[in-house]
Structure formats: C-alpha cells, structure tokens
Amino acid sequence: MKKVLIVYHSQTGNTETMAKAIAEGAKAAKASVTLKKAADAGIDDLLGCDAVVIGTPNYFSYMAGMVKDFFDRVWFTVRDKVGNKSYSVFGSYGGGGLPAIESVEKICEGLGMKKACECLGVQRQPTAENLKACKEMGKIIAAA
Ligand SMILES: Cc1cc2nc3c(=O)[nH]c(=O)nc-3n(C[C@H](O)[C@H](O)[C@H](O)COP(=O)(O)O)c2cc1C
C-alpha cells in the first residue's frame, strides 16, 4: 500500500479544504494517507512516506512561514534520503498566482524528488471543480 503524506499550512481553511480533498482521492485509490499540519510534521513523516504533497497558501508571494519552517527543520537530515519519493504541491492564493507553490517546487526539486503531477493552485476558496481536481491529484499521487 502506497504511503502518502500530505503536509500543509492554512489559516483560513482554503488550503486545508484542498488537503482534505487530496486525502480523499488518495484514500479512494487505496493509499494509506497521513494528513499533517506543517507545524506538526517532521523528519520521520517525510522519511516514512512514498509520496509527499505539500500545501501552502501564498503569503507575500512565498510559501507560508510554517511550511518554510518544516523544510528548515528536516533539510539536513533528509536531503540525501528522499530522492526516491514523488511529490506535488498545492495551495490557495488571493490574487497573486503561483509563486508560493513554485517556491515549494524549487525545494522539492533540490531534494531530488520526482514531480508526480502538475501542481494545483486555486484562487481563495476552492470551488467544486477545484475540489474534483484535488481528488484527482490524490489519485495520481497514490499511483505514482
Ligand atoms: C499574511 C498574508 C499574506 C498574504 N499574501 C498574499 C500574496 O502575496 N499574494 C496572494 O495572492 N495572496 C496573499 N494572501 C492571501 C492568501 O493567500 C489567501 O487568502 C489564501 O486563500 C489563504 O489560504 P488559507 O485559507 O489556506 O489560509 C495573503 C494572506 C495572508 C494572511
């Protein structure tokens, strides 16, 4: 059974709603899913998964501080141990597009992880259509 880790930050719930829909999609594809807020996630979570999906809102055209903090805490230990894992990135933004998602992608690429599917950004609150895309992302990640 594929182990999928979903790590995210969300203050007003938009990215969290996406995270839950991704988890639903991955579970429907028979993956075992761990859903964690970035503040609660650590080295063992990342080393223990087959695929990781990182969720961040756009804060000042960058990833949320708590997601950056997650990478800061795990980096030295995991940097040469996660090249076999798949990843993707998702999150909500106000009006500023995808720079936060791209900032996470850069770190995942730096860790040598393989992108499982296109990253997914939505403006503010996800629509029903967006949530469908989130579930699809979960299914793809579960199969990656
Ligand atoms: C501190 C802060 C900074 C933000 N900066 C940006 C920004 O630079 N660009 C943007 O598009 N949205 C920005 N936003 C809006 C959030 O990305 C947007 O409200 C998003 O839906 C929040 O996601 P969440 O509900 O998961 O917390 C900012 C919000 C906050 C709280």
mmCIF file of C-alpha atoms and ligand atoms in Angstrom:
data_model
loop_
_atom_site.group_PDB
_atom_site.id
_atom_site.type_symbol
_atom_site.label_atom_id
_atom_site.label_comp_id
_atom_site.label_asym_id
_atom_site.label_seq_id
_atom_site.Cartn_x
_atom_site.Cartn_y
_atom_site.Cartn_z
ATOM 1 C CA MET A 1 0.000 0.000 0.000
ATOM 2 C CA LYS A 2 1.420 3.383 -1.051
ATOM 3 C CA LYS A 3 2.078 5.757 1.862
ATOM 4 C CA VAL A 4 1.077 9.327 1.036
ATOM 5 C CA LEU A 5 1.998 12.216 3.331
ATOM 6 C CA ILE A 6 0.069 15.477 2.994
ATOM 7 C CA VAL A 7 1.743 18.385 4.799
ATOM 8 C CA TYR A 8 0.060 21.764 4.719
ATOM 9 C CA HIS A 9 -0.487 25.109 6.382
ATOM 10 C CA SER A 10 -3.745 27.039 6.326
ATOM 11 C CA GLN A 11 -5.079 29.916 8.414
ATOM 12 C CA THR A 12 -8.495 30.492 6.890
ATOM 13 C CA GLY A 13 -9.214 26.970 5.682
ATOM 14 C CA ASN A 14 -8.850 27.200 1.897
ATOM 15 C CA THR A 15 -5.657 25.159 1.615
ATOM 16 C CA GLU A 16 -6.942 22.804 4.315
ATOM 17 C CA THR A 17 -10.091 22.092 2.278
ATOM 18 C CA MET A 18 -7.843 21.208 -0.661
ATOM 19 C CA ALA A 19 -5.682 18.991 1.572
ATOM 20 C CA LYS A 20 -8.714 17.031 2.740
ATOM 21 C CA ALA A 21 -9.950 16.516 -0.833
ATOM 22 C CA ILE A 22 -6.488 15.295 -1.911
ATOM 23 C CA ALA A 23 -6.523 12.883 1.047
ATOM 24 C CA GLU A 24 -9.947 11.636 -0.030
ATOM 25 C CA GLY A 25 -8.696 10.997 -3.579
ATOM 26 C CA ALA A 26 -5.584 9.170 -2.358
ATOM 27 C CA LYS A 27 -7.624 7.019 0.036
ATOM 28 C CA ALA A 28 -10.052 6.159 -2.753
ATOM 29 C CA ALA A 29 -7.014 4.902 -4.691
ATOM 30 C CA LYS A 30 -6.178 2.649 -1.720
ATOM 31 C CA ALA A 31 -3.216 4.632 -0.381
ATOM 32 C CA SER A 32 -2.560 4.993 3.320
ATOM 33 C CA VAL A 33 -2.728 8.724 4.000
ATOM 34 C CA THR A 34 -1.180 10.853 6.741
ATOM 35 C CA LEU A 35 -2.560 14.382 6.837
ATOM 36 C CA LYS A 36 -0.499 16.764 8.972
ATOM 37 C CA LYS A 37 -0.221 20.465 9.592
ATOM 38 C CA ALA A 38 3.296 21.609 8.735
ATOM 39 C CA ALA A 39 3.898 22.681 12.329
ATOM 40 C CA ASP A 40 3.283 19.085 13.486
ATOM 41 C CA ALA A 41 5.176 17.297 10.706
ATOM 42 C CA GLY A 42 8.813 16.288 10.912
ATOM 43 C CA ILE A 43 11.672 14.136 9.677
ATOM 44 C CA ASP A 44 10.067 10.750 10.398
ATOM 45 C CA ASP A 45 6.908 11.685 8.490
ATOM 46 C CA LEU A 46 8.898 12.559 5.390
ATOM 47 C CA LEU A 47 11.272 9.595 5.569
ATOM 48 C CA GLY A 48 8.357 7.229 6.170
ATOM 49 C CA CYS A 49 6.278 8.109 3.102
ATOM 50 C CA ASP A 50 6.478 7.066 -0.551
ATOM 51 C CA ALA A 51 4.990 10.328 -1.835
ATOM 52 C CA VAL A 52 4.511 13.757 -0.300
ATOM 53 C CA VAL A 53 2.071 16.505 -1.226
ATOM 54 C CA ILE A 54 2.824 19.927 0.228
ATOM 55 C CA GLY A 55 0.122 22.561 0.647
ATOM 56 C CA THR A 56 0.782 26.236 1.142
ATOM 57 C CA PRO A 57 -1.198 29.451 0.848
ATOM 58 C CA ASN A 58 0.508 32.332 -0.925
ATOM 59 C CA TYR A 59 1.882 34.617 1.766
ATOM 60 C CA PHE A 60 3.753 37.632 0.415
ATOM 61 C CA SER A 61 4.447 35.766 -2.850
ATOM 62 C CA TYR A 62 6.178 32.937 -0.999
ATOM 63 C CA MET A 63 5.306 29.758 0.890
ATOM 64 C CA ALA A 64 3.767 30.167 4.347
ATOM 65 C CA GLY A 65 6.288 30.541 7.152
ATOM 66 C CA MET A 66 5.194 27.268 8.763
ATOM 67 C CA VAL A 67 5.892 25.344 5.546
ATOM 68 C CA LYS A 68 9.312 27.003 5.294
ATOM 69 C CA ASP A 69 9.876 26.070 8.946
ATOM 70 C CA PHE A 70 9.053 22.424 8.107
ATOM 71 C CA PHE A 71 11.714 22.392 5.372
ATOM 72 C CA ASP A 72 14.198 24.207 7.635
ATOM 73 C CA ARG A 73 13.759 21.540 10.331
ATOM 74 C CA VAL A 74 14.043 18.489 8.084
ATOM 75 C CA TRP A 75 16.523 19.636 5.428
ATOM 76 C CA PHE A 76 19.899 18.471 6.790
ATOM 77 C CA THR A 77 18.624 15.045 7.777
ATOM 78 C CA VAL A 78 16.535 14.226 4.715
ATOM 79 C CA ARG A 79 18.407 15.910 1.876
ATOM 80 C CA ASP A 80 20.226 12.789 0.669
ATOM 81 C CA LYS A 81 17.472 10.318 1.583
ATOM 82 C CA VAL A 82 14.327 11.351 -0.320
ATOM 83 C CA GLY A 83 15.378 11.229 -3.980
ATOM 84 C CA ASN A 84 13.187 8.136 -4.467
ATOM 85 C CA LYS A 85 9.990 9.923 -3.427
ATOM 86 C CA SER A 86 7.313 11.570 -5.568
ATOM 87 C CA TYR A 87 5.878 14.964 -4.771
ATOM 88 C CA SER A 88 3.409 17.598 -5.807
ATOM 89 C CA VAL A 89 2.346 20.976 -4.414
ATOM 90 C CA PHE A 90 -0.999 22.696 -3.945
ATOM 91 C CA GLY A 91 -2.468 25.754 -2.284
ATOM 92 C CA SER A 92 -4.683 28.777 -2.314
ATOM 93 C CA TYR A 93 -3.768 32.349 -3.230
ATOM 94 C CA GLY A 94 -5.531 35.718 -3.112
ATOM 95 C CA GLY A 95 -4.757 37.358 -6.437
ATOM 96 C CA GLY A 96 -1.046 36.783 -6.826
ATOM 97 C CA GLY A 97 -0.896 33.450 -8.629
ATOM 98 C CA LEU A 98 1.565 30.648 -8.030
ATOM 99 C CA PRO A 99 4.867 31.978 -6.615
ATOM 100 C CA ALA A 100 4.309 30.251 -3.268
ATOM 101 C CA ILE A 101 3.748 26.916 -4.978
ATOM 102 C CA GLU A 102 6.794 27.486 -7.167
ATOM 103 C CA SER A 103 8.925 28.241 -4.101
ATOM 104 C CA VAL A 104 7.998 24.822 -2.675
ATOM 105 C CA GLU A 105 8.637 23.119 -6.020
ATOM 106 C CA LYS A 106 12.191 24.508 -6.016
ATOM 107 C CA ILE A 107 12.908 22.924 -2.652
ATOM 108 C CA CYS A 108 11.384 19.572 -3.659
ATOM 109 C CA GLU A 109 13.467 19.590 -6.842
ATOM 110 C CA GLY A 110 16.520 20.486 -4.739
ATOM 111 C CA LEU A 111 15.815 17.399 -2.642
ATOM 112 C CA GLY A 112 15.830 15.328 -5.830
ATOM 113 C CA MET A 113 12.195 14.262 -5.564
ATOM 114 C CA LYS A 114 10.225 13.479 -8.727
ATOM 115 C CA LYS A 115 7.141 15.532 -9.585
ATOM 116 C CA ALA A 116 4.165 13.142 -9.778
ATOM 117 C CA CYS A 117 1.709 15.567 -11.378
ATOM 118 C CA GLU A 118 1.152 19.240 -12.133
ATOM 119 C CA CYS A 119 0.890 21.428 -9.052
ATOM 120 C CA LEU A 120 -2.514 22.866 -8.248
ATOM 121 C CA GLY A 121 -3.230 26.463 -7.247
ATOM 122 C CA VAL A 122 -6.713 27.882 -6.666
ATOM 123 C CA GLN A 123 -7.880 31.418 -6.033
ATOM 124 C CA ARG A 124 -9.229 31.823 -2.491
ATOM 125 C CA GLN A 125 -11.930 29.273 -1.642
ATOM 126 C CA PRO A 126 -11.795 26.112 -3.782
ATOM 127 C CA THR A 127 -14.836 25.539 -5.991
ATOM 128 C CA ALA A 128 -16.475 22.150 -6.524
ATOM 129 C CA GLU A 129 -14.475 21.903 -9.760
ATOM 130 C CA ASN A 130 -11.239 22.683 -7.894
ATOM 131 C CA LEU A 131 -12.018 20.004 -5.313
ATOM 132 C CA LYS A 132 -12.581 17.497 -8.076
ATOM 133 C CA ALA A 133 -9.089 18.342 -9.366
ATOM 134 C CA CYS A 134 -7.732 17.904 -5.812
ATOM 135 C CA LYS A 135 -9.252 14.420 -5.572
ATOM 136 C CA GLU A 136 -7.731 13.598 -8.948
ATOM 137 C CA MET A 137 -4.358 14.807 -7.672
ATOM 138 C CA GLY A 138 -4.717 12.451 -4.699
ATOM 139 C CA LYS A 139 -5.423 9.533 -7.026
ATOM 140 C CA ILE A 140 -2.414 10.314 -9.213
ATOM 141 C CA ILE A 141 -0.111 10.690 -6.222
ATOM 142 C CA ALA A 142 -1.351 7.385 -4.828
ATOM 143 C CA ALA A 143 -0.410 5.681 -8.088
ATOM 144 C CA ALA A 144 2.947 7.477 -8.584
HETATM 145 C C1 LIG B 1 -0.069 37.224 5.746
HETATM 146 C C2 LIG B 1 -0.759 37.032 4.423
HETATM 147 C C3 LIG B 1 -0.096 37.368 3.255
HETATM 148 C C4 LIG B 1 -0.710 37.152 2.007
HETATM 149 N N1 LIG B 1 -0.015 37.471 0.875
HETATM 150 C C5 LIG B 1 -0.569 37.171 -0.342
HETATM 151 C C6 LIG B 1 0.151 37.417 -1.557
HETATM 152 O O1 LIG B 1 1.275 37.920 -1.561
HETATM 153 N N2 LIG B 1 -0.438 37.068 -2.727
HETATM 154 C C7 LIG B 1 -1.678 36.498 -2.789
HETATM 155 O O2 LIG B 1 -2.146 36.159 -3.875
HETATM 156 N N3 LIG B 1 -2.392 36.272 -1.655
HETATM 157 C C8 LIG B 1 -1.874 36.592 -0.436
HETATM 158 N N4 LIG B 1 -2.582 36.339 0.718
HETATM 159 C C9 LIG B 1 -3.937 35.771 0.601
HETATM 160 C C10 LIG B 1 -3.951 34.265 0.840
HETATM 161 O O3 LIG B 1 -3.033 33.593 0.010
HETATM 162 C C11 LIG B 1 -5.358 33.737 0.570
HETATM 163 O O4 LIG B 1 -6.283 34.385 1.419
HETATM 164 C C12 LIG B 1 -5.469 32.241 0.739
HETATM 165 O O5 LIG B 1 -6.736 31.824 0.281
HETATM 166 C C13 LIG B 1 -5.293 31.821 2.191
HETATM 167 O O6 LIG B 1 -5.297 30.418 2.272
HETATM 168 P P1 LIG B 1 -5.760 29.652 3.614
HETATM 169 O O7 LIG B 1 -7.253 29.829 3.750
HETATM 170 O O8 LIG B 1 -5.384 28.231 3.370
HETATM 171 O O9 LIG B 1 -5.038 30.241 4.780
HETATM 172 C C14 LIG B 1 -2.004 36.592 1.952
HETATM 173 C C15 LIG B 1 -2.667 36.289 3.151
HETATM 174 C C16 LIG B 1 -2.049 36.492 4.372
HETATM 175 C C17 LIG B 1 -2.762 36.115 5.661
#
